[in-house]
mmCIF file of C-alpha atoms in Angstrom:
data_model
loop_
_atom_site.group_PDB
_atom_site.id
_atom_site.type_symbol
_atom_site.label_atom_id
_atom_site.label_comp_id
_atom_site.label_asym_id
_atom_site.label_seq_id
_atom_site.Cartn_x
_atom_site.Cartn_y
_atom_site.Cartn_z
ATOM 1 C CA MET A 151 88.684 65.549 108.277
ATOM 2 C CA GLU A 152 89.435 64.976 104.605
ATOM 3 C CA LEU A 153 87.353 67.948 103.568
ATOM 4 C CA ALA A 154 89.104 70.140 106.068
ATOM 5 C CA LEU A 155 92.517 69.163 104.717
ATOM 6 C CA ILE A 156 91.322 69.902 101.192
ATOM 7 C CA THR A 157 90.225 73.372 102.314
ATOM 8 C CA PHE A 158 93.571 74.071 104.008
ATOM 9 C CA THR A 159 95.510 73.167 100.825
ATOM 10 C CA VAL A 160 94.384 76.523 99.407
ATOM 11 C CA ILE A 161 95.984 78.507 102.229
ATOM 12 C CA PRO A 162 99.631 78.005 101.157
ATOM 13 C CA VAL A 163 98.737 79.045 97.625
ATOM 14 C CA LEU A 164 97.008 82.229 98.973
ATOM 15 C CA ILE A 165 100.033 83.038 101.170
ATOM 16 C CA LEU A 166 102.388 82.608 98.153
ATOM 17 C CA ALA A 167 100.182 84.858 96.033
ATOM 18 C CA MET A 168 100.092 87.544 98.736
ATOM 19 C CA ALA A 169 103.894 87.375 99.154
ATOM 20 C CA LEU A 170 104.396 87.916 95.442
ATOM 21 C CA TRP A 171 101.821 90.733 95.458
ATOM 22 C CA GLN A 172 103.450 92.454 98.402
ATOM 23 C CA SER A 173 106.847 92.945 96.773
ATOM 24 C CA ARG A 174 105.282 94.529 93.716
ATOM 25 C CA ALA A 175 102.652 96.474 95.691
ATOM 26 C CA ARG A 176 105.216 98.031 98.041
ATOM 27 C CA ARG A 177 107.289 99.298 95.098
ATOM 28 C CA ALA A 178 104.183 100.617 93.432
ATOM 29 C CA PHE A 179 102.962 102.432 96.536
ATOM 30 C CA VAL A 180 106.403 103.934 97.170
ATOM 31 C CA ARG A 181 106.424 105.161 93.548
ATOM 32 C CA VAL A 182 103.009 106.814 94.162
ATOM 33 C CA ARG A 183 104.405 108.718 97.152
ATOM 34 C CA GLN A 184 107.476 109.742 95.184
ATOM 35 C CA ALA A 185 105.440 110.877 92.201
ATOM 36 C CA ILE A 186 102.996 113.013 94.298
ATOM 37 C CA ALA A 187 105.966 114.534 96.065
ATOM 38 C CA VAL A 188 107.401 115.644 92.718
ATOM 39 C CA VAL A 189 103.998 117.044 91.654
ATOM 40 C CA ASN A 190 103.666 119.000 94.906
ATOM 41 C CA ALA A 191 107.211 120.304 94.631
ATOM 42 C CA ASN A 192 106.694 121.426 91.054
ATOM 43 C CA LEU A 193 103.448 123.137 91.984
ATOM 44 C CA GLN A 194 104.919 124.914 94.973
ATOM 45 C CA GLU A 195 107.942 126.028 92.923
ATOM 46 C CA ASN A 196 105.767 127.510 90.226
ATOM 47 C CA VAL A 197 103.390 129.258 92.639
ATOM 48 C CA SER A 198 106.240 130.664 94.653
ATOM 49 C CA GLY A 199 108.115 131.810 91.563
ATOM 50 C CA VAL A 200 105.053 133.068 89.695
ATOM 51 C CA ARG A 201 106.599 136.503 89.076
ATOM 52 C CA VAL A 202 109.725 135.040 87.509
ATOM 53 C CA VAL A 203 107.561 132.686 85.434
ATOM 54 C CA GLN A 204 105.471 135.538 84.119
ATOM 55 C CA SER A 205 108.362 137.944 83.610
ATOM 56 C CA LEU A 206 110.146 135.371 81.382
ATOM 57 C CA SER A 207 106.960 134.107 79.667
ATOM 58 C CA ARG A 208 107.574 130.557 80.793
ATOM 59 C CA GLU A 209 103.840 129.677 81.414
ATOM 60 C CA GLY A 210 103.653 127.383 78.480
ATOM 61 C CA GLU A 211 106.856 125.482 79.190
ATOM 62 C CA ASN A 212 105.954 125.170 82.856
ATOM 63 C CA ILE A 213 102.552 123.843 81.974
ATOM 64 C CA ARG A 214 104.136 121.208 79.756
ATOM 65 C CA ARG A 215 106.538 120.292 82.489
ATOM 66 C CA PHE A 216 103.741 120.026 85.012
ATOM 67 C CA ASP A 217 101.751 117.864 82.647
ATOM 68 C CA GLN A 218 104.765 115.545 82.353
ATOM 69 C CA VAL A 219 105.235 115.067 86.126
ATOM 70 C CA ASN A 220 101.455 114.807 86.553
ATOM 71 C CA ALA A 221 101.373 112.065 83.899
ATOM 72 C CA ASP A 222 104.029 110.183 85.810
ATOM 73 C CA ASN A 223 101.892 110.536 88.950
ATOM 74 C CA TRP A 224 98.833 109.291 87.042
ATOM 75 C CA SER A 225 100.789 106.281 85.753
ATOM 76 C CA ALA A 226 102.032 105.451 89.233
ATOM 77 C CA ASN A 227 98.540 105.630 90.678
ATOM 78 C CA VAL A 228 97.104 103.498 87.842
ATOM 79 C CA GLU A 229 99.709 100.805 88.503
ATOM 80 C CA ALA A 230 99.016 100.885 92.199
ATOM 81 C CA GLY A 231 95.306 100.765 91.505
ATOM 82 C CA ARG A 232 95.657 97.702 89.299
ATOM 83 C CA LEU A 233 97.584 95.863 91.983
ATOM 84 C CA THR A 234 95.024 96.815 94.598
ATOM 85 C CA ALA A 235 92.172 95.777 92.334
ATOM 86 C CA ALA A 236 93.784 92.408 91.774
ATOM 87 C CA VAL A 237 93.793 91.435 95.349
ATOM 88 C CA MET A 238 90.095 90.631 95.870
ATOM 89 C CA PRO A 239 89.643 88.708 92.637
ATOM 90 C CA VAL A 240 92.596 86.448 93.603
ATOM 91 C CA MET A 241 91.043 86.111 97.064
ATOM 92 C CA GLU A 242 87.666 85.190 95.643
ATOM 93 C CA LEU A 243 89.371 82.731 93.218
ATOM 94 C CA MET A 244 90.973 80.992 96.143
ATOM 95 C CA VAL A 245 87.600 80.775 97.979
ATOM 96 C CA ALA A 246 85.924 79.475 94.831
ATOM 97 C CA ALA A 247 88.695 76.872 94.365
ATOM 98 C CA ALA A 248 88.394 75.696 97.973
ATOM 99 C CA THR A 249 84.600 75.469 97.663
ATOM 100 C CA ALA A 250 84.884 73.623 94.354
ATOM 101 C CA LEU A 251 87.352 71.120 95.815
ATOM 102 C CA VAL A 252 85.020 70.468 98.743
ATOM 103 C CA VAL A 253 82.043 69.956 96.414
ATOM 104 C CA ILE A 254 84.007 67.653 94.060
ATOM 105 C CA PHE A 255 85.557 65.463 96.723
ATOM 106 C CA GLY A 256 82.402 65.622 98.853
ATOM 107 C CA GLY A 257 80.354 64.565 95.831
ATOM 108 C CA ILE A 258 82.679 61.556 95.370
ATOM 109 C CA ARG A 259 82.122 60.574 98.993
ATOM 110 C CA VAL A 260 78.370 61.005 98.585
ATOM 111 C CA LEU A 261 78.430 58.629 95.641
ATOM 112 C CA ASP A 262 80.294 55.970 97.558
ATOM 113 C CA GLY A 263 77.922 56.477 100.497
ATOM 114 C CA SER A 264 80.529 57.601 103.098
ATOM 115 C CA LEU A 265 78.998 61.115 103.372
ATOM 116 C CA GLY A 266 75.511 62.603 103.205
ATOM 117 C CA VAL A 267 74.504 65.385 100.861
ATOM 118 C CA GLY A 268 73.591 67.622 103.787
ATOM 119 C CA VAL A 269 77.090 67.282 105.281
ATOM 120 C CA VAL A 270 78.724 68.362 102.032
ATOM 121 C CA ILE A 271 76.410 71.313 101.636
ATOM 122 C CA ALA A 272 77.005 72.387 105.258
ATOM 123 C CA PHE A 273 80.750 72.060 104.907
ATOM 124 C CA ALA A 274 80.709 74.171 101.688
ATOM 125 C CA LEU A 275 78.892 76.897 103.661
ATOM 126 C CA TYR A 276 81.461 76.538 106.454
ATOM 127 C CA VAL A 277 84.198 77.125 103.908
ATOM 128 C CA GLN A 278 82.587 80.433 102.948
ATOM 129 C CA ARG A 279 82.402 81.528 106.584
ATOM 130 C CA PHE A 280 86.018 80.349 107.191
ATOM 131 C CA PHE A 281 87.324 82.759 104.472
ATOM 132 C CA ASP A 282 85.227 85.825 105.626
ATOM 133 C CA PRO A 283 87.780 86.995 108.254
ATOM 134 C CA ILE A 284 90.563 86.244 105.781
ATOM 135 C CA ARG A 285 88.861 88.546 103.291
ATOM 136 C CA ASP A 286 88.791 91.303 105.902
ATOM 137 C CA LEU A 287 92.423 90.768 106.664
ATOM 138 C CA VAL A 288 93.411 90.921 103.048
ATOM 139 C CA LEU A 289 91.541 94.258 102.650
ATOM 140 C CA GLN A 290 93.313 95.666 105.707
ATOM 141 C CA TYR A 291 96.604 94.330 104.404
ATOM 142 C CA THR A 292 96.309 96.379 101.228
ATOM 143 C CA GLN A 293 95.734 99.511 103.302
ATOM 144 C CA LEU A 294 98.632 98.600 105.529
ATOM 145 C CA GLN A 295 100.930 98.408 102.500
ATOM 146 C CA ARG A 296 99.859 101.860 101.381
ATOM 147 C CA ALA A 297 100.491 103.194 104.919
ATOM 148 C CA MET A 298 103.852 101.502 105.139
ATOM 149 C CA ALA A 299 104.887 103.069 101.804
ATOM 150 C CA GLY A 300 104.076 106.525 103.193
ATOM 151 C CA GLY A 301 105.619 105.663 106.572
ATOM 152 C CA GLN A 302 108.873 104.688 104.897
ATOM 153 C CA ARG A 303 109.322 108.227 103.533
ATOM 154 C CA ILE A 304 108.246 109.785 106.856
ATOM 155 C CA PHE A 305 110.747 107.763 108.801
ATOM 156 C CA GLU A 306 113.477 108.611 106.351
ATOM 157 C CA VAL A 307 112.978 112.207 107.529
ATOM 158 C CA LEU A 308 112.539 111.366 111.215
ATOM 159 C CA ASP A 309 115.622 109.116 111.264
ATOM 160 C CA THR A 310 117.815 111.827 109.746
ATOM 161 C CA LYS A 311 120.499 112.797 112.275
ATOM 162 C CA PRO A 312 121.171 116.531 112.777
ATOM 163 C CA GLU A 313 124.557 117.562 111.505
ATOM 164 C CA ILE A 314 125.119 119.984 114.362
ATOM 165 C CA VAL A 315 124.738 118.423 117.882
ATOM 166 C CA ASP A 316 125.953 119.525 121.294
ATOM 167 C CA ALA A 317 129.122 117.828 122.625
ATOM 168 C CA PRO A 318 128.622 115.743 125.821
ATOM 169 C CA ASP A 319 130.660 118.283 127.757
ATOM 170 C CA ALA A 320 128.999 121.348 126.168
ATOM 171 C CA VAL A 321 128.489 124.285 128.533
ATOM 172 C CA GLU A 322 126.121 127.216 128.688
ATOM 173 C CA LEU A 323 127.467 130.297 126.980
ATOM 174 C CA SER A 324 127.100 132.318 130.205
ATOM 175 C CA ASP A 325 129.462 129.831 131.815
ATOM 176 C CA ALA A 326 132.230 130.551 129.298
ATOM 177 C CA ARG A 327 135.254 132.480 130.488
ATOM 178 C CA GLY A 328 134.768 136.178 130.227
ATOM 179 C CA ALA A 329 131.169 135.941 128.884
ATOM 180 C CA VAL A 330 130.390 139.184 130.716
ATOM 181 C CA PRO A 331 130.753 142.011 129.744
ATOM 182 C CA GLY A 332 131.710 141.091 126.231
ATOM 183 C CA TRP A 333 132.679 138.284 123.877
ATOM 184 C CA GLU A 334 135.600 137.989 121.556
ATOM 185 C CA VAL A 335 135.158 136.034 118.334
ATOM 186 C CA THR A 336 138.297 134.350 117.049
ATOM 187 C CA PHE A 337 138.902 132.299 113.889
ATOM 188 C CA ASP A 338 141.992 130.189 114.524
ATOM 189 C CA HIS A 339 143.351 128.677 111.293
ATOM 190 C CA VAL A 340 139.852 127.887 110.147
ATOM 191 C CA HIS A 341 139.254 125.722 107.051
ATOM 192 C CA PHE A 342 135.785 124.958 105.721
ATOM 193 C CA ARG A 343 134.391 122.746 102.952
ATOM 194 C CA TYR A 344 130.733 122.166 101.981
ATOM 195 C CA VAL A 345 131.885 119.125 99.994
ATOM 196 C CA PRO A 346 135.104 117.208 100.638
ATOM 197 C CA ASP A 347 137.100 118.326 97.569
ATOM 198 C CA VAL A 348 136.169 122.019 97.385
ATOM 199 C CA GLU A 349 137.662 124.298 100.029
ATOM 200 C CA VAL A 350 135.596 127.485 100.606
ATOM 201 C CA LEU A 351 137.631 128.949 103.494
ATOM 202 C CA HIS A 352 141.395 128.406 103.770
ATOM 203 C CA ASP A 353 143.390 129.066 106.892
ATOM 204 C CA ILE A 354 141.342 132.020 108.169
ATOM 205 C CA ASP A 355 142.814 133.916 111.147
ATOM 206 C CA LEU A 356 140.495 136.603 112.447
ATOM 207 C CA ARG A 357 139.801 138.285 115.753
ATOM 208 C CA VAL A 358 136.834 140.527 116.584
ATOM 209 C CA ARG A 359 137.017 142.106 120.032
ATOM 210 C CA PRO A 360 134.019 143.066 122.166
ATOM 211 C CA GLY A 361 132.332 146.265 120.967
ATOM 212 C CA GLU A 362 134.025 146.172 117.548
ATOM 213 C CA VAL A 363 132.086 146.502 114.318
ATOM 214 C CA LEU A 364 133.699 144.464 111.520
ATOM 215 C CA ALA A 365 132.752 144.648 107.822
ATOM 216 C CA ILE A 366 133.758 141.705 105.642
ATOM 217 C CA VAL A 367 133.902 142.608 101.941
ATOM 218 C CA GLY A 368 134.881 140.584 98.913
ATOM 219 C CA PRO A 369 133.613 139.315 95.574
ATOM 220 C CA THR A 370 130.695 137.008 95.154
ATOM 221 C CA GLY A 371 131.517 133.507 96.302
ATOM 222 C CA ALA A 372 134.493 134.566 98.429
ATOM 223 C CA GLY A 373 132.888 133.042 101.526
ATOM 224 C CA LYS A 374 131.454 136.093 103.326
ATOM 225 C CA SER A 375 128.106 134.390 104.186
ATOM 226 C CA THR A 376 130.001 131.186 105.098
ATOM 227 C CA LEU A 377 131.908 133.110 107.795
ATOM 228 C CA THR A 378 128.727 134.399 109.354
ATOM 229 C CA SER A 379 127.132 130.935 109.112
ATOM 230 C CA LEU A 380 130.006 129.447 111.057
ATOM 231 C CA ILE A 381 129.643 132.074 113.833
ATOM 232 C CA ALA A 382 125.969 131.248 114.087
ATOM 233 C CA ARG A 383 126.974 127.523 114.015
ATOM 234 C CA PHE A 384 124.797 126.555 111.105
ATOM 235 C CA TYR A 385 127.838 124.541 110.222
ATOM 236 C CA ASP A 386 130.954 123.345 112.084
ATOM 237 C CA VAL A 387 134.431 124.181 110.840
ATOM 238 C CA THR A 388 136.252 121.499 108.851
ATOM 239 C CA GLU A 389 139.637 122.286 110.376
ATOM 240 C CA GLY A 390 140.901 124.722 112.938
ATOM 241 C CA ARG A 391 138.848 126.361 115.743
ATOM 242 C CA LEU A 392 136.208 129.013 116.075
ATOM 243 C CA LEU A 393 136.311 130.514 119.534
ATOM 244 C CA ILE A 394 133.755 132.582 121.426
ATOM 245 C CA ASP A 395 135.806 134.371 124.107
ATOM 246 C CA GLY A 396 138.353 131.652 124.117
ATOM 247 C CA VAL A 397 135.941 128.727 124.194
ATOM 248 C CA ASP A 398 135.616 126.450 121.140
ATOM 249 C CA ILE A 399 132.120 126.988 119.736
ATOM 250 C CA ARG A 400 131.715 123.187 119.501
ATOM 251 C CA HIS A 401 131.920 123.011 123.312
ATOM 252 C CA LEU A 402 129.066 125.522 123.768
ATOM 253 C CA LYS A 403 125.401 124.520 123.874
ATOM 254 C CA ARG A 404 123.876 125.571 120.569
ATOM 255 C CA GLU A 405 120.598 126.763 122.144
ATOM 256 C CA SER A 406 122.543 128.994 124.573
ATOM 257 C CA LEU A 407 124.518 130.440 121.618
ATOM 258 C CA ALA A 408 121.351 131.030 119.591
ATOM 259 C CA ARG A 409 119.630 132.946 122.437
ATOM 260 C CA ARG A 410 122.409 135.499 122.561
ATOM 261 C CA MET A 411 123.008 135.897 118.814
ATOM 262 C CA GLY A 412 121.041 137.857 116.256
ATOM 263 C CA VAL A 413 121.245 137.209 112.501
ATOM 264 C CA VAL A 414 119.579 139.267 109.799
ATOM 265 C CA PHE A 415 119.742 137.917 106.284
ATOM 266 C CA GLN A 416 119.468 139.591 102.938
ATOM 267 C CA ASP A 417 116.249 137.674 102.305
ATOM 268 C CA PRO A 418 114.311 138.029 105.601
ATOM 269 C CA PHE A 419 111.817 135.388 106.649
ATOM 270 C CA LEU A 420 108.536 136.538 108.234
ATOM 271 C CA PHE A 421 105.984 134.178 109.661
ATOM 272 C CA SER A 422 102.206 134.211 109.224
ATOM 273 C CA GLY A 423 100.873 136.262 112.077
ATOM 274 C CA SER A 424 100.796 139.827 113.231
ATOM 275 C CA VAL A 425 103.635 142.365 112.877
ATOM 276 C CA ARG A 426 103.880 142.311 116.670
ATOM 277 C CA ASP A 427 104.292 138.515 116.740
ATOM 278 C CA ASN A 428 107.093 138.695 114.234
ATOM 279 C CA ILE A 429 108.975 141.390 116.150
ATOM 280 C CA LEU A 430 108.451 139.417 119.427
ATOM 281 C CA TYR A 431 109.766 136.221 117.901
ATOM 282 C CA GLY A 432 113.151 136.383 119.557
ATOM 283 C CA ARG A 433 112.012 137.736 122.890
ATOM 284 C CA LEU A 434 108.435 136.822 123.846
ATOM 285 C CA GLU A 435 108.426 138.575 127.217
ATOM 286 C CA ALA A 436 109.071 142.018 125.740
ATOM 287 C CA THR A 437 106.657 144.822 126.609
ATOM 288 C CA GLU A 438 104.695 146.942 124.191
ATOM 289 C CA GLU A 439 106.959 149.925 124.806
ATOM 290 C CA GLU A 440 110.038 147.843 124.007
ATOM 291 C CA ILE A 441 108.432 146.593 120.736
ATOM 292 C CA VAL A 442 107.701 150.149 119.625
ATOM 293 C CA GLU A 443 111.172 151.319 120.617
ATOM 294 C CA ALA A 444 112.758 148.533 118.641
ATOM 295 C CA ALA A 445 110.668 149.514 115.622
ATOM 296 C CA ARG A 446 111.605 153.195 116.050
ATOM 297 C CA THR A 447 115.294 152.311 116.327
ATOM 298 C CA VAL A 448 115.357 150.772 112.852
ATOM 299 C CA GLY A 449 112.874 153.238 111.258
ATOM 300 C CA ALA A 450 109.992 150.728 110.995
ATOM 301 C CA HIS A 451 107.524 152.374 113.373
ATOM 302 C CA ASP A 452 106.129 154.958 110.884
ATOM 303 C CA PHE A 453 105.194 152.501 108.182
ATOM 304 C CA VAL A 454 103.844 150.002 110.696
ATOM 305 C CA LYS A 455 101.500 152.643 112.112
ATOM 306 C CA ARG A 456 100.207 153.281 108.566
ATOM 307 C CA LEU A 457 99.201 149.621 108.176
ATOM 308 C CA PRO A 458 95.433 148.906 108.489
ATOM 309 C CA GLN A 459 95.709 147.490 112.064
ATOM 310 C CA GLY A 460 99.155 148.760 112.919
ATOM 311 C CA TYR A 461 101.164 146.306 114.916
ATOM 312 C CA ASP A 462 98.124 143.938 114.860
ATOM 313 C CA THR A 463 98.136 143.742 111.042
ATOM 314 C CA VAL A 464 98.215 140.094 110.055
ATOM 315 C CA LEU A 465 100.958 139.210 107.591
ATOM 316 C CA HIS A 466 100.508 136.742 104.793
ATOM 317 C CA GLU A 467 102.848 133.806 104.270
ATOM 318 C CA ARG A 468 106.466 135.035 104.406
ATOM 319 C CA GLY A 469 105.100 138.597 104.747
ATOM 320 C CA GLN A 470 104.028 138.814 101.126
ATOM 321 C CA ASN A 471 101.707 141.764 101.842
ATOM 322 C CA LEU A 472 104.729 143.927 102.658
ATOM 323 C CA SER A 473 107.441 145.250 100.391
ATOM 324 C CA GLN A 474 110.905 143.704 100.478
ATOM 325 C CA GLY A 475 112.274 146.722 102.321
ATOM 326 C CA GLN A 476 109.498 146.618 104.891
ATOM 327 C CA ARG A 477 110.051 142.972 105.575
ATOM 328 C CA GLN A 478 113.766 143.802 106.059
ATOM 329 C CA LEU A 479 112.889 146.458 108.668
ATOM 330 C CA ILE A 480 110.641 144.056 110.548
ATOM 331 C CA ALA A 481 113.521 141.557 110.644
ATOM 332 C CA PHE A 482 115.843 144.295 111.915
ATOM 333 C CA ALA A 483 113.337 145.226 114.684
ATOM 334 C CA ARG A 484 113.139 141.602 115.656
ATOM 335 C CA ALA A 485 116.930 141.433 115.990
ATOM 336 C CA VAL A 486 117.099 144.697 117.940
ATOM 337 C CA LEU A 487 114.378 143.637 120.349
ATOM 338 C CA ALA A 488 116.217 140.295 121.051
ATOM 339 C CA ASP A 489 119.166 142.486 122.268
ATOM 340 C CA PRO A 490 121.837 139.943 121.074
ATOM 341 C CA ARG A 491 125.414 139.961 122.309
ATOM 342 C CA ILE A 492 126.606 139.254 118.775
ATOM 343 C CA LEU A 493 124.729 140.754 115.792
ATOM 344 C CA ILE A 494 125.408 139.463 112.298
ATOM 345 C CA LEU A 495 124.139 141.323 109.214
ATOM 346 C CA ASP A 496 124.442 139.255 106.044
ATOM 347 C CA GLU A 497 123.967 142.020 103.418
ATOM 348 C CA ALA A 498 120.921 142.837 105.432
ATOM 349 C CA THR A 499 120.617 146.484 104.222
ATOM 350 C CA ALA A 500 120.551 145.581 100.505
ATOM 351 C CA ASN A 501 116.813 146.243 100.295
ATOM 352 C CA VAL A 502 116.510 149.503 102.266
ATOM 353 C CA ASP A 503 117.226 153.000 101.174
ATOM 354 C CA THR A 504 120.389 154.942 102.096
ATOM 355 C CA ARG A 505 118.657 157.111 104.691
ATOM 356 C CA THR A 506 117.193 154.103 106.508
ATOM 357 C CA GLU A 507 120.530 152.324 106.268
ATOM 358 C CA VAL A 508 122.182 155.275 108.067
ATOM 359 C CA VAL A 509 119.551 155.107 110.834
ATOM 360 C CA ILE A 510 120.205 151.378 111.273
#
């Protein structure tokens, strides 16, 4: 009984050591995740912007910058490695201390005749076996701390609440008053701010009737793209109301609105996949004839047929194997095929020639 109590005296010391280690290890593992995120972001940025880097002869400066963030990553990993490497030596020290205490106190009892030598030796071996599962738990605990550091960053993303959510009483767009045959878009004393103290739109009153084509012109930074973003409900108005046929857009289901709205941006986004897949993106049930007709409508059919596999040609990431103008035409064809009730063009013809712009 006395030898068992002596063995258990090591456990509180081990628990205290692990508690102190945990606080430092968690910070170190989080720093590792943050450092590798910076490295990946820097690498992705330089690869994506390689043309700008080369055109401005920034290779040397960017390499030095990458070396710096990579050195921070190396430093973070070394610190985490040191803490990980320290766990097992501390564990073995505790086991050795427990064994030594058993041998010392057991030896004293052997000398006074209250214990036999065999009992002390057997108990020392039992101490070794007693700490075997604790060793395994400590090893798993270090892995758990690494996983929790990564999980912390993952849950920060998963727990982020969307800024735009449907109201409890939101209705389908088809249920809105006068949704057929056309919709009227109305800005009713609309104010908008990206940040609290800087107003981008001030008291906008605007009405677009069904069938009308409205061009919004103005200097850079005047808020043209912001207006279109509000109609697509990428943001909600700060003050006032944005109405779709008399119904506040905040009382419409966002998915219902998105299905009936087409947006073509100045910088179109194409997905990895075939040309056909990208045109079909907004209306998966479309037929081959409808795909071709949409491409013809915007003047994309001729260049698509010249591609190696035509509409089955596989596009690289973001459509990098097409020119900017060709990507723009594919985006136009995608919007036309979706047959939206509201079509928004945000400087979408900036990368096409005048003849094609007239066709569109």
